[in-house]
Tab-separated table of C-alpha atoms in Angstrom:
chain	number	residue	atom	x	y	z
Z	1	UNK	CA	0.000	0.000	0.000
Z	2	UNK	CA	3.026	2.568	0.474
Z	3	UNK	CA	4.500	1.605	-2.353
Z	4	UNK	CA	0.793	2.289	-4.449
Z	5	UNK	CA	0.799	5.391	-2.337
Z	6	UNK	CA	4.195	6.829	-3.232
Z	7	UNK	CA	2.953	6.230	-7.098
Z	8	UNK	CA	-0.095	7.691	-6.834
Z	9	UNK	CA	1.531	10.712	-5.515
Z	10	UNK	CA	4.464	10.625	-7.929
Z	11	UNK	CA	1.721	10.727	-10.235
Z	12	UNK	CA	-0.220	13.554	-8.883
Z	13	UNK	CA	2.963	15.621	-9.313
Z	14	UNK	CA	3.527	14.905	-12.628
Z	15	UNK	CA	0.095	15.656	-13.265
Z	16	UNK	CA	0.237	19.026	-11.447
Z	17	UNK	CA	3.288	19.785	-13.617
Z	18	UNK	CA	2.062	19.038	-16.589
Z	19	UNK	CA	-0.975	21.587	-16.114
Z	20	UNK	CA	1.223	24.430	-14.853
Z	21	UNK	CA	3.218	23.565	-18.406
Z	22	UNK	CA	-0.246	23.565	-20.759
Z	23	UNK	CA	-1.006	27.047	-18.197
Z	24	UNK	CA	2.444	28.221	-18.743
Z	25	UNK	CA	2.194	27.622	-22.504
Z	26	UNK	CA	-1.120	29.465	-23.121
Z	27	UNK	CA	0.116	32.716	-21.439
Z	28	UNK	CA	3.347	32.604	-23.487
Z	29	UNK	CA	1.595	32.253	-26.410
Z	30	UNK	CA	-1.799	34.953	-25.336
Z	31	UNK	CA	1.471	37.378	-24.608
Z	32	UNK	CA	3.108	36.833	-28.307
Z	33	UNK	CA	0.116	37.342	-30.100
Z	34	UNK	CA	-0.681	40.391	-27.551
Z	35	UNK	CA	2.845	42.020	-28.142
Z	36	UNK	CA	2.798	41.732	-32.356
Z	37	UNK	CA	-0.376	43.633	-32.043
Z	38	UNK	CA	1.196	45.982	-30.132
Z	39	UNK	CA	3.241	47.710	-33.259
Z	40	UNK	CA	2.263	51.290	-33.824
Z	41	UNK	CA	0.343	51.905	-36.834
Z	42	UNK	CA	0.110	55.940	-37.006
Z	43	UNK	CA	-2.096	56.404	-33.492
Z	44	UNK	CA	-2.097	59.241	-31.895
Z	45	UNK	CA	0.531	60.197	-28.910
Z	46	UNK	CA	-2.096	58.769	-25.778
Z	47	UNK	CA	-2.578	55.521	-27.740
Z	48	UNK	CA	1.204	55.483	-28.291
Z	49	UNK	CA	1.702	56.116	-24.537
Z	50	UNK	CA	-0.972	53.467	-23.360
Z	51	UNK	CA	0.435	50.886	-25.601
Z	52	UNK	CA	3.905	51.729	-24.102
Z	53	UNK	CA	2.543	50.779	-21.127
Z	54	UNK	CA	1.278	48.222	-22.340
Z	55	UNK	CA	4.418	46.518	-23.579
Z	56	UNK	CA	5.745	47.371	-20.149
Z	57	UNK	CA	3.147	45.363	-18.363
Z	58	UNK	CA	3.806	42.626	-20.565
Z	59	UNK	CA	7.949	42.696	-20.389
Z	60	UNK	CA	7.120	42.197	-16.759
Z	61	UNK	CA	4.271	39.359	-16.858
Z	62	UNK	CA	7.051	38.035	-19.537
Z	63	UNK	CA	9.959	37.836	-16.384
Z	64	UNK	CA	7.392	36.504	-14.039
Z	65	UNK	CA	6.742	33.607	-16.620
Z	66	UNK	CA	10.598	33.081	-16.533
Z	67	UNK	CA	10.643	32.594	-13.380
Z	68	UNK	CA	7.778	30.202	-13.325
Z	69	UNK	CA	9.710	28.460	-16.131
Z	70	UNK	CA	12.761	27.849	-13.257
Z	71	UNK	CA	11.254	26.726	-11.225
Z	72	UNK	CA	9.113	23.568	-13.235
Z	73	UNK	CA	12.288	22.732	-14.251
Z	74	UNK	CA	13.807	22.275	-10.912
Z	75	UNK	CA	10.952	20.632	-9.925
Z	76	UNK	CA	11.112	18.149	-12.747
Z	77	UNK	CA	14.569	17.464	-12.215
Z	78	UNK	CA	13.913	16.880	-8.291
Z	79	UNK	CA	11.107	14.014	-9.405
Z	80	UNK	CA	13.435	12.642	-12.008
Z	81	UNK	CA	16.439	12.410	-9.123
Z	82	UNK	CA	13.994	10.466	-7.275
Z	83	UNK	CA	13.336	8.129	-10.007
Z	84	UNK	CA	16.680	6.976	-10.493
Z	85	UNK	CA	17.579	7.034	-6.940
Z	86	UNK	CA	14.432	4.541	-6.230
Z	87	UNK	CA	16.583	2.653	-9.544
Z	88	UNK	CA	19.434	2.429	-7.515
Z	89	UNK	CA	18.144	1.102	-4.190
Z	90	UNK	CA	16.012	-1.673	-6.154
Z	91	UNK	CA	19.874	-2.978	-7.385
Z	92	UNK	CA	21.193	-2.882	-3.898
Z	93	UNK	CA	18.153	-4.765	-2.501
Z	94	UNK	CA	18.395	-7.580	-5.111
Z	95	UNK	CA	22.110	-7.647	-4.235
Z	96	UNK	CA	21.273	-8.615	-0.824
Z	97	UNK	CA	18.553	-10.725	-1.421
Z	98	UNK	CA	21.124	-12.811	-3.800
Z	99	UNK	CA	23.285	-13.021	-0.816
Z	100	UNK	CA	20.746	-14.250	1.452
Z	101	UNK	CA	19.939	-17.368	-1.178
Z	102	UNK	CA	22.914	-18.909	0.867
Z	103	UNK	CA	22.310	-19.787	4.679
Z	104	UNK	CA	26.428	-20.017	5.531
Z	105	UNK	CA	29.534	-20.158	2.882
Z	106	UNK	CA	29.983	-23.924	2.763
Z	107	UNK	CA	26.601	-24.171	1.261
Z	108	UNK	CA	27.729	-21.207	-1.440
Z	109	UNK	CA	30.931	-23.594	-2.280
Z	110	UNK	CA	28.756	-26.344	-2.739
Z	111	UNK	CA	26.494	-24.420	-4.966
Z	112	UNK	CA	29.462	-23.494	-6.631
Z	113	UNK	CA	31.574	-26.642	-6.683
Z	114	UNK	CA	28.232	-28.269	-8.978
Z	115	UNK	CA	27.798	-25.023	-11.306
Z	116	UNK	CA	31.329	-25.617	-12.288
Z	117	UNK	CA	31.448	-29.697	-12.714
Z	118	UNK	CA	31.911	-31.237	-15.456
Z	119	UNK	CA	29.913	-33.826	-14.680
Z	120	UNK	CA	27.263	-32.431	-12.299
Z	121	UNK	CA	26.018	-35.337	-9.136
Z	122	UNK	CA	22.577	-34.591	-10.206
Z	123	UNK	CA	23.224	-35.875	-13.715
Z	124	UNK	CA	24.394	-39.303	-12.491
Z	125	UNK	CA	26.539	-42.336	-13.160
Z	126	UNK	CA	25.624	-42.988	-16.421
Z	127	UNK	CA	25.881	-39.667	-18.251
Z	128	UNK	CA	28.778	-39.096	-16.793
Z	129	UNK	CA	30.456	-42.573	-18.477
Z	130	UNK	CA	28.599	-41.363	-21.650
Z	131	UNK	CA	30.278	-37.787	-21.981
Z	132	UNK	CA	33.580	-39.610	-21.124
Z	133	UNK	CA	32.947	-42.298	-23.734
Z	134	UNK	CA	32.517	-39.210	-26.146
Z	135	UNK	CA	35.108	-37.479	-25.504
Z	136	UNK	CA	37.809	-40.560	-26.112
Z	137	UNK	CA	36.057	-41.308	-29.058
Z	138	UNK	CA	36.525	-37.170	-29.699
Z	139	UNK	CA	40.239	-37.613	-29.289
Z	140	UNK	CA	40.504	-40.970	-31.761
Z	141	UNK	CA	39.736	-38.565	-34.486
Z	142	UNK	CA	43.057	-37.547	-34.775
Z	143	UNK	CA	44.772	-40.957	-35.664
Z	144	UNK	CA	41.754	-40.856	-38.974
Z	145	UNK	CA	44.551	-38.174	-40.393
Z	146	UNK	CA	48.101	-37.771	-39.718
Z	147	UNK	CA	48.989	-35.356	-37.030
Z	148	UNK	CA	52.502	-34.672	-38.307
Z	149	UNK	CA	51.629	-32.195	-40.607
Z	150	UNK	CA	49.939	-30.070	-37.749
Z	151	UNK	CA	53.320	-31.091	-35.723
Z	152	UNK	CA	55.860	-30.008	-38.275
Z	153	UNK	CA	54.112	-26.835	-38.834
Z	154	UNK	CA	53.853	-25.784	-35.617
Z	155	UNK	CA	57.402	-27.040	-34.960
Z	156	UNK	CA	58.841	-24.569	-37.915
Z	157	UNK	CA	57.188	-21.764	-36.518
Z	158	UNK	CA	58.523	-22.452	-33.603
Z	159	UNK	CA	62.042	-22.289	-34.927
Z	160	UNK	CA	60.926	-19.298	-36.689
Z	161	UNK	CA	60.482	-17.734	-33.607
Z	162	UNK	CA	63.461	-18.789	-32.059
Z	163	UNK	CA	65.672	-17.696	-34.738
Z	164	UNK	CA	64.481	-14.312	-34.582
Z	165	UNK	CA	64.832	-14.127	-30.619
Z	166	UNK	CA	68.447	-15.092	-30.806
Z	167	UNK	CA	69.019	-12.053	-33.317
Z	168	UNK	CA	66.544	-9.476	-31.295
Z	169	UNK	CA	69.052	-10.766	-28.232
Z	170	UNK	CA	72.003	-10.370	-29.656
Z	171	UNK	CA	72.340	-7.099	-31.790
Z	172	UNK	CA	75.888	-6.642	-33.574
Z	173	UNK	CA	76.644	-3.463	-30.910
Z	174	UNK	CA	74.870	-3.432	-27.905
Z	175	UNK	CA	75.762	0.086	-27.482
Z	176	UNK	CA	73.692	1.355	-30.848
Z	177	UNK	CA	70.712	-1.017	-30.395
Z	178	UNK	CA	67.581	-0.276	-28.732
Z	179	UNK	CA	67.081	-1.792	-25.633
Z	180	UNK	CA	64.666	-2.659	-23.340
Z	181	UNK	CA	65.282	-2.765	-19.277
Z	182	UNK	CA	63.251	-4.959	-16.934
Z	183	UNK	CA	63.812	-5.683	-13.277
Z	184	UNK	CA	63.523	-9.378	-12.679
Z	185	UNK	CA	62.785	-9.080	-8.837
Z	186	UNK	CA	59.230	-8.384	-8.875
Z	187	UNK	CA	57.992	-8.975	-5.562
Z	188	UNK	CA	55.957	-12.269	-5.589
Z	189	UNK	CA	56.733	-15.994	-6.357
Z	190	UNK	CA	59.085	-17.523	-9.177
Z	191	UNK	CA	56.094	-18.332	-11.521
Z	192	UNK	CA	55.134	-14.432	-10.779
Z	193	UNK	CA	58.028	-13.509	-11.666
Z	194	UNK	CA	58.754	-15.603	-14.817
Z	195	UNK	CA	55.549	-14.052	-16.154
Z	196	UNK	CA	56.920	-10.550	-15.533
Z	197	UNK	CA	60.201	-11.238	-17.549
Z	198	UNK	CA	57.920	-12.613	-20.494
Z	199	UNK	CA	55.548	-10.013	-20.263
Z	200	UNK	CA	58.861	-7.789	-20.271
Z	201	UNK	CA	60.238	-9.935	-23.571
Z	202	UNK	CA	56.844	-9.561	-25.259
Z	203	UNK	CA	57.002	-5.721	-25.439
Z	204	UNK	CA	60.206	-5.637	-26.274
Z	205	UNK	CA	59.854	-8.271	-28.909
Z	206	UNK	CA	56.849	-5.407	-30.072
Z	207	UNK	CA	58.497	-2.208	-29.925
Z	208	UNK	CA	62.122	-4.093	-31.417
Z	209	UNK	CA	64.185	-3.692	-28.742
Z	210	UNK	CA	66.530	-6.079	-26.873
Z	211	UNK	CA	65.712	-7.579	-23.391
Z	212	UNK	CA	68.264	-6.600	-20.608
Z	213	UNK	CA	67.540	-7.262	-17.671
Z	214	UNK	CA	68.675	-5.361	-14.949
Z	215	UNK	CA	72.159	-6.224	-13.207
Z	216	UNK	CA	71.763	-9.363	-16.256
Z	217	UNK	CA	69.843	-10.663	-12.803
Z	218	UNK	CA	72.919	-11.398	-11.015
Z	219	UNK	CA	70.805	-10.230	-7.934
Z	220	UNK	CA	68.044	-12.515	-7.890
Z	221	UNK	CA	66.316	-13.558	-5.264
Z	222	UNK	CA	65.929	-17.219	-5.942
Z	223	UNK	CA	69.934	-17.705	-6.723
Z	224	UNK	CA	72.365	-16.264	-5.030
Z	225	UNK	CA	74.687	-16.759	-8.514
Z	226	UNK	CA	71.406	-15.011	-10.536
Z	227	UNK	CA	69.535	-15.797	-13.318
Z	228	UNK	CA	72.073	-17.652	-14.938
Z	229	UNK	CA	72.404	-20.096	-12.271
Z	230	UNK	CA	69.363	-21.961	-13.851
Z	231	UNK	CA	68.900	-20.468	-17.247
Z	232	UNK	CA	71.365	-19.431	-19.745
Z	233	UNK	CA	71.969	-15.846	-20.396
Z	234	UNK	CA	68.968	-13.592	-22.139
Z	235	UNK	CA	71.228	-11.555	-24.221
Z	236	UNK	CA	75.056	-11.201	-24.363
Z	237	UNK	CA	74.744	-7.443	-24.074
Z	238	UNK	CA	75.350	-6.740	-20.712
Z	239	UNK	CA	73.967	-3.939	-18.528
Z	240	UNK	CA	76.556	-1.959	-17.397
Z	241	UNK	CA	78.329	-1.726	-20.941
Z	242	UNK	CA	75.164	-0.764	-22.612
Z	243	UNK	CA	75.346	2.705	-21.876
Z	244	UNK	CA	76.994	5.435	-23.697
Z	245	UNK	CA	79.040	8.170	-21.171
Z	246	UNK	CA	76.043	10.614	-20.090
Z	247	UNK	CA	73.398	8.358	-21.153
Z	248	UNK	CA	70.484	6.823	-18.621
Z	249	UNK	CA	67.216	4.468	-19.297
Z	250	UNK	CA	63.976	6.731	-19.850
Z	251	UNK	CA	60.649	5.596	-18.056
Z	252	UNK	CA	58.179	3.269	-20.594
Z	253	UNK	CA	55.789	5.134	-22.876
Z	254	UNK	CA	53.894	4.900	-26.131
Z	255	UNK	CA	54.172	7.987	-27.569
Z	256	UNK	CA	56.927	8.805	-30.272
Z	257	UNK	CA	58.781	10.678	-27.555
Z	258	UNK	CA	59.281	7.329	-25.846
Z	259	UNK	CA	59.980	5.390	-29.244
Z	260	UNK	CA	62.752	7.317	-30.417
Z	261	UNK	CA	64.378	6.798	-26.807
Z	262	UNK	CA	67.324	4.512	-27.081
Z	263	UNK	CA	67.422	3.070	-23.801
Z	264	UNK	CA	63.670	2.431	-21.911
Z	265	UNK	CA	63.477	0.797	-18.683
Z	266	UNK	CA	59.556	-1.296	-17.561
Z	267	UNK	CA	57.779	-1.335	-14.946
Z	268	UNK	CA	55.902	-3.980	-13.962
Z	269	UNK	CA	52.362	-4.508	-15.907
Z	270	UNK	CA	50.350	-3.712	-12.469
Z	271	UNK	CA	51.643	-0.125	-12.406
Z	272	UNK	CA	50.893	1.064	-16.384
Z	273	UNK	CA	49.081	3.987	-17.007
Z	274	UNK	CA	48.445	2.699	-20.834
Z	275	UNK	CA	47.796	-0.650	-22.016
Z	276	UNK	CA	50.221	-2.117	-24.690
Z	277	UNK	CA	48.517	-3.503	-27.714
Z	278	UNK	CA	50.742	-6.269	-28.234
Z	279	UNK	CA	50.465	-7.626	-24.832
Z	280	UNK	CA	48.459	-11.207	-24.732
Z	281	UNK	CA	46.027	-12.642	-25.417
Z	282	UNK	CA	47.071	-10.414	-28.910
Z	283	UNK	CA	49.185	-12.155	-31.866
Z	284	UNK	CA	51.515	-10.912	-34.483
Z	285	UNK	CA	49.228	-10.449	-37.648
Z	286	UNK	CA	52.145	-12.059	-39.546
Z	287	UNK	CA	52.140	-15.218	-37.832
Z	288	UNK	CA	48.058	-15.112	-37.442
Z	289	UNK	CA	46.604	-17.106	-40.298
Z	290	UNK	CA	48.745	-19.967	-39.542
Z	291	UNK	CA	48.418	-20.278	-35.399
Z	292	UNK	CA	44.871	-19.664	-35.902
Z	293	UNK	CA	44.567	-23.072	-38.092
Z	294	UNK	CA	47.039	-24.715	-36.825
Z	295	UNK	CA	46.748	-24.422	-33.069
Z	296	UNK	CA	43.429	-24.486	-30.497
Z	297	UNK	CA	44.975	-21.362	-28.704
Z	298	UNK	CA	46.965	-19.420	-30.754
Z	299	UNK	CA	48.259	-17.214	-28.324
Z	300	UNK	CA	48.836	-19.823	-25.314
Z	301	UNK	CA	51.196	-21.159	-28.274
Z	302	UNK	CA	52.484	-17.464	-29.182
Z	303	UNK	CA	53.710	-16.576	-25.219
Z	304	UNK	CA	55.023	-20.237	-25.121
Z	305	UNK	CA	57.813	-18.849	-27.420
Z	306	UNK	CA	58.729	-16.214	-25.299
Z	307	UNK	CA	59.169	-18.949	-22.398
Z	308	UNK	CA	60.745	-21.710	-23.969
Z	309	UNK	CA	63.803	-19.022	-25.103
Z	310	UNK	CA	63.583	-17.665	-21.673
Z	311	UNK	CA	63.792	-20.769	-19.832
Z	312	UNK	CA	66.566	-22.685	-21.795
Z	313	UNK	CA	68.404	-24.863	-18.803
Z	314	UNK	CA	71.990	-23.801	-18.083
Z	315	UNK	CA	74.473	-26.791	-18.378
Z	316	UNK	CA	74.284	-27.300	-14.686
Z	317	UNK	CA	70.865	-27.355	-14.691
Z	318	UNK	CA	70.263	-29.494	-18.029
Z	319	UNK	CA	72.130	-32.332	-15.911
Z	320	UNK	CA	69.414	-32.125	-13.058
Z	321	UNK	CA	66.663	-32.581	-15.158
Z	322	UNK	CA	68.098	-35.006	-17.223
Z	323	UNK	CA	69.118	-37.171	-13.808
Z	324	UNK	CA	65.237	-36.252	-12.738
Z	325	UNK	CA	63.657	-38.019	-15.778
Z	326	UNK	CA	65.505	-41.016	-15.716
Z	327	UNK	CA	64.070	-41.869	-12.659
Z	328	UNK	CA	60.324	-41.285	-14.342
Z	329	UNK	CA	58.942	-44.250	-15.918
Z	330	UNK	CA	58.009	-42.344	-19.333
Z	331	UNK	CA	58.501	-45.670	-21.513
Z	332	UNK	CA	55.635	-47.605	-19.457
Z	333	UNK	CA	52.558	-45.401	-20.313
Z	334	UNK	CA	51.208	-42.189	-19.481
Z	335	UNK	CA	51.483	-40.559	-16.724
Z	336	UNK	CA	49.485	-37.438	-15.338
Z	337	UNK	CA	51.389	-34.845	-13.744
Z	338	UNK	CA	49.891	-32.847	-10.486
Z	339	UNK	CA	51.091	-30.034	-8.761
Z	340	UNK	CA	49.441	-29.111	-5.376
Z	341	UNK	CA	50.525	-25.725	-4.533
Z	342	UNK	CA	49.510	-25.347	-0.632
Z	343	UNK	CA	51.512	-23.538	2.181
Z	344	UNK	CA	51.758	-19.479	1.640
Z	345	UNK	CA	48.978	-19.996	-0.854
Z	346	UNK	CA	46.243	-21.241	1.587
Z	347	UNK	CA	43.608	-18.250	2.466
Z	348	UNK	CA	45.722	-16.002	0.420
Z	349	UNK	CA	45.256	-16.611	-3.193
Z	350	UNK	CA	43.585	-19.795	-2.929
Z	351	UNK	CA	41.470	-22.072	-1.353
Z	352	UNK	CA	42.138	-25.497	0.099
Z	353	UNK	CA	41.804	-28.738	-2.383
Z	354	UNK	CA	41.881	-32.020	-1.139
Z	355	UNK	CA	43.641	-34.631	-2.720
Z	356	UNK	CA	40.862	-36.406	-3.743
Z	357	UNK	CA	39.409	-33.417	-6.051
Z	358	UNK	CA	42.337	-33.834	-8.071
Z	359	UNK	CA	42.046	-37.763	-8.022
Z	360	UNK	CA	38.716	-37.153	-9.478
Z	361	UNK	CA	39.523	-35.358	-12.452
Z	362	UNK	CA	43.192	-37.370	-12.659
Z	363	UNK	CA	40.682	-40.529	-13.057
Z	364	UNK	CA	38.065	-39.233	-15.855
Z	365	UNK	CA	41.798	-38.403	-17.807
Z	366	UNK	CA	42.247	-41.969	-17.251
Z	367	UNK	CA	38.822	-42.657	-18.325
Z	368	UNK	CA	38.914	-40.902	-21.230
Z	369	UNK	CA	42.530	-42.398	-22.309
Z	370	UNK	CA	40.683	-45.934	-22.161
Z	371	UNK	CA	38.283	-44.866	-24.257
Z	372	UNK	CA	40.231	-43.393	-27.002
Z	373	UNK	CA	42.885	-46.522	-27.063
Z	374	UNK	CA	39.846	-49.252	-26.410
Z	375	UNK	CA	42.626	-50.805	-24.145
Z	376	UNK	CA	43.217	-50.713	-20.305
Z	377	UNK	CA	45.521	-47.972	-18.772
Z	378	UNK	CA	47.436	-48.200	-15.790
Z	379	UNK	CA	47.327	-45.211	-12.842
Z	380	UNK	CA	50.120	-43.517	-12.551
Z	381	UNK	CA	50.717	-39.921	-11.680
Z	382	UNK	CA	53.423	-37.423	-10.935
Z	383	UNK	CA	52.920	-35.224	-7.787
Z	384	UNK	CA	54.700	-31.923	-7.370
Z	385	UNK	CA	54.093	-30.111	-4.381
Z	386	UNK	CA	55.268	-28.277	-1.511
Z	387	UNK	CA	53.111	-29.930	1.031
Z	388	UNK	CA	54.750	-33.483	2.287
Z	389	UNK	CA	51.721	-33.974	3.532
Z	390	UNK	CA	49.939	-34.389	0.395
Z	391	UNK	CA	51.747	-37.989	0.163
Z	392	UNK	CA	49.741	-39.451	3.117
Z	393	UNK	CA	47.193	-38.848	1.565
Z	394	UNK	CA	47.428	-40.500	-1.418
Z	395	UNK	CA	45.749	-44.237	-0.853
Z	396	UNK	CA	46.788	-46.513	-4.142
């Protein structure tokens, strides 16, 4: 009943409005036609005098009508305030009424944990078996027609790519090319900070500079040797010879100004003022006809590039990962590969997962894999994880 009430009187103002507009109207117009028949035609002086007047009068009634004119439209724009500030509270309330769906979070996870399945529990055993029967058959597809074509393609692009990186990186003088600073200790985790250094490699692979990073990374923070303890050098131009006498790293920009700087240093992505238009998920236009038929996610395949130079193994490290793999049983079947990333993450970044929602999907891969081949597959999996824990849980 309030709410009929408050309408009924909204609509009693608009009503009350719209009459003092028809009102205001006819007066405008009664004075127009009164003041073009006010034009002397040869009267005499009085009837000069007393239309004089006359126009006076109406100048004034004219001002009041002004004023009149004000104020309707203040009034109109009060009732139209109040329309979109009842607007307004109507979003808020269904905001909170969404909210209040849920009694307590865990039943908003659940909710959430069977929006998000692949296989929802409501669906049941068999449909589930049926989309993962589908899906292996999906996959056979690819042994109708040879997949080396696809692989050799992608493989020379690849090499393409490469080729080109080793030039960008190594310029003929390091003190005439352009170059591109980037400070490798961003303040977060290794795969943080790997992304930084690509997303530092990607701009300067788009504005055709070379990649230096600064101090060549000698101060790391995950090696006390740097950057190189692991990986292999990004460029041979080093940083403290790249200089001329006088000459210092301008700040990143986009403008010419920037461009024609020799020497730009980056910051890191979370602090730009300007987006970069090469930055992912964009793709060279040269190379996009061919990723885009050739690959499911043309630019997950275009950073790849960037990583695969950046991460080439130093000869220390190539010998750890070859004595690693050995030790993997590659030549008896697939295996699936987890990584359960739990300590500082926990309540921070992410949730909590227990081992057995990754055992579920780890077994429809499994599924799926049967499917496909028509032939039994044993379980095996790879865990990586900071969390010893993790292994007691795991029941085989």
């Amino acid at each position: 009943m309030m709410w009929l009430r408050r309408t009924a009187c909204l609509c009693s103002i608009h009503c009350i409005l719209i009459t003092a507009v028809v009102i205001w109207s006819s007066v405008f117009f009664y004075l127009s036609f009164s003041l073009y028949g006010l034009q002397p035609k040869g009267k005499d002086v009085n009837e000069q005098q007393t239309l004089a007047l006359n126009y006076e009068q109406a100048l004034l009634n004219l001002a009041k009508v002004k004023d009149e004119n004000e104020k309707l439209r203040k009034m109109l724009e009060a009732v139209n305030m109040m329309g979109r500030k009842k607007l307004t509270m109507g979003k808020r309330d269904s905001y909170v009424k969404i909210n209040s769906e849920f009694k307590n979070k865990e039943e908003r996870v659940n909710r959430e944990k069977n929006e998000t399945s692949l296989f929802p529990s409501s669906n049941g055993f068999s449909l589930k078996h049926e989309l993962l029967s589908l899906l292996g058959q999906a996959a056979a597809f690819k042994n109708v027609d040879s997949e080396s074509w696809r692989t050799n393609a992608l493989a020379n692009i690849s090499a393409r790519f490469q080729n080109y990186f080793d030039k960008m990186q190594n310029p003929d003088d390091c003190k005439a090319a352009k170059i591109l600073t980037c400070d490798l200790n961003k303040p977060c985790g290794f795969a943080c900070q790997l992304h930084h250094v690509t997303y530092c490699f990607i701009v300067a692979y788009g504005s055709n500079r070379t990649l230096v990073l600064k101090d060549d990374g000698h101060k790391w923070n995950y090696a006390a040797n740097g950057w190189t303890t692991a990986f292999l050098p990004v460029t041979k131009c080093s940083f403290s010879e790249i200089f001329k006498p006088n000459e210092y790293a301008a700040d990143w920009g986009i403008s010419k100004h920037y461009w024609d700087k020799r020497i730009v240093k980056l910051s890191i992505i979370d602090s730009l003022l300007h987006p970069i238009p090469y930055l992912p998920l964009a793709i060279p236009r040269s190379y996009s006809d061919e990723l885009l038929k050739l690959h499911s996610s043309a630019p997950a395949f275009f950073i790849s590039q960037f990583i695969r130079y950046l991460m080439r193994p130093s000869a220390v490290f190539a010998k750890e990962i070859d004595r690693a793999v050995k030790k993997v049983p590659f030549n008896k079947g697939p295996i699936v590969g987890l990584h359960i990333r739990r300590t500082d993450k926990i309540n921070t970044e992410a949730s909590f997962h227990d081992l057995t929602e990754y055992m579920n999907w780890t077994e429809n891969w499994f599924r799926i894999e049967e499917y496909r081949t028509q032939s039994s597959v044993k379980r095996r999996i790879y865990i990586a994880t900071d969390d010893p824990e993790v292994f007691n849980e795991v029941t085989m």
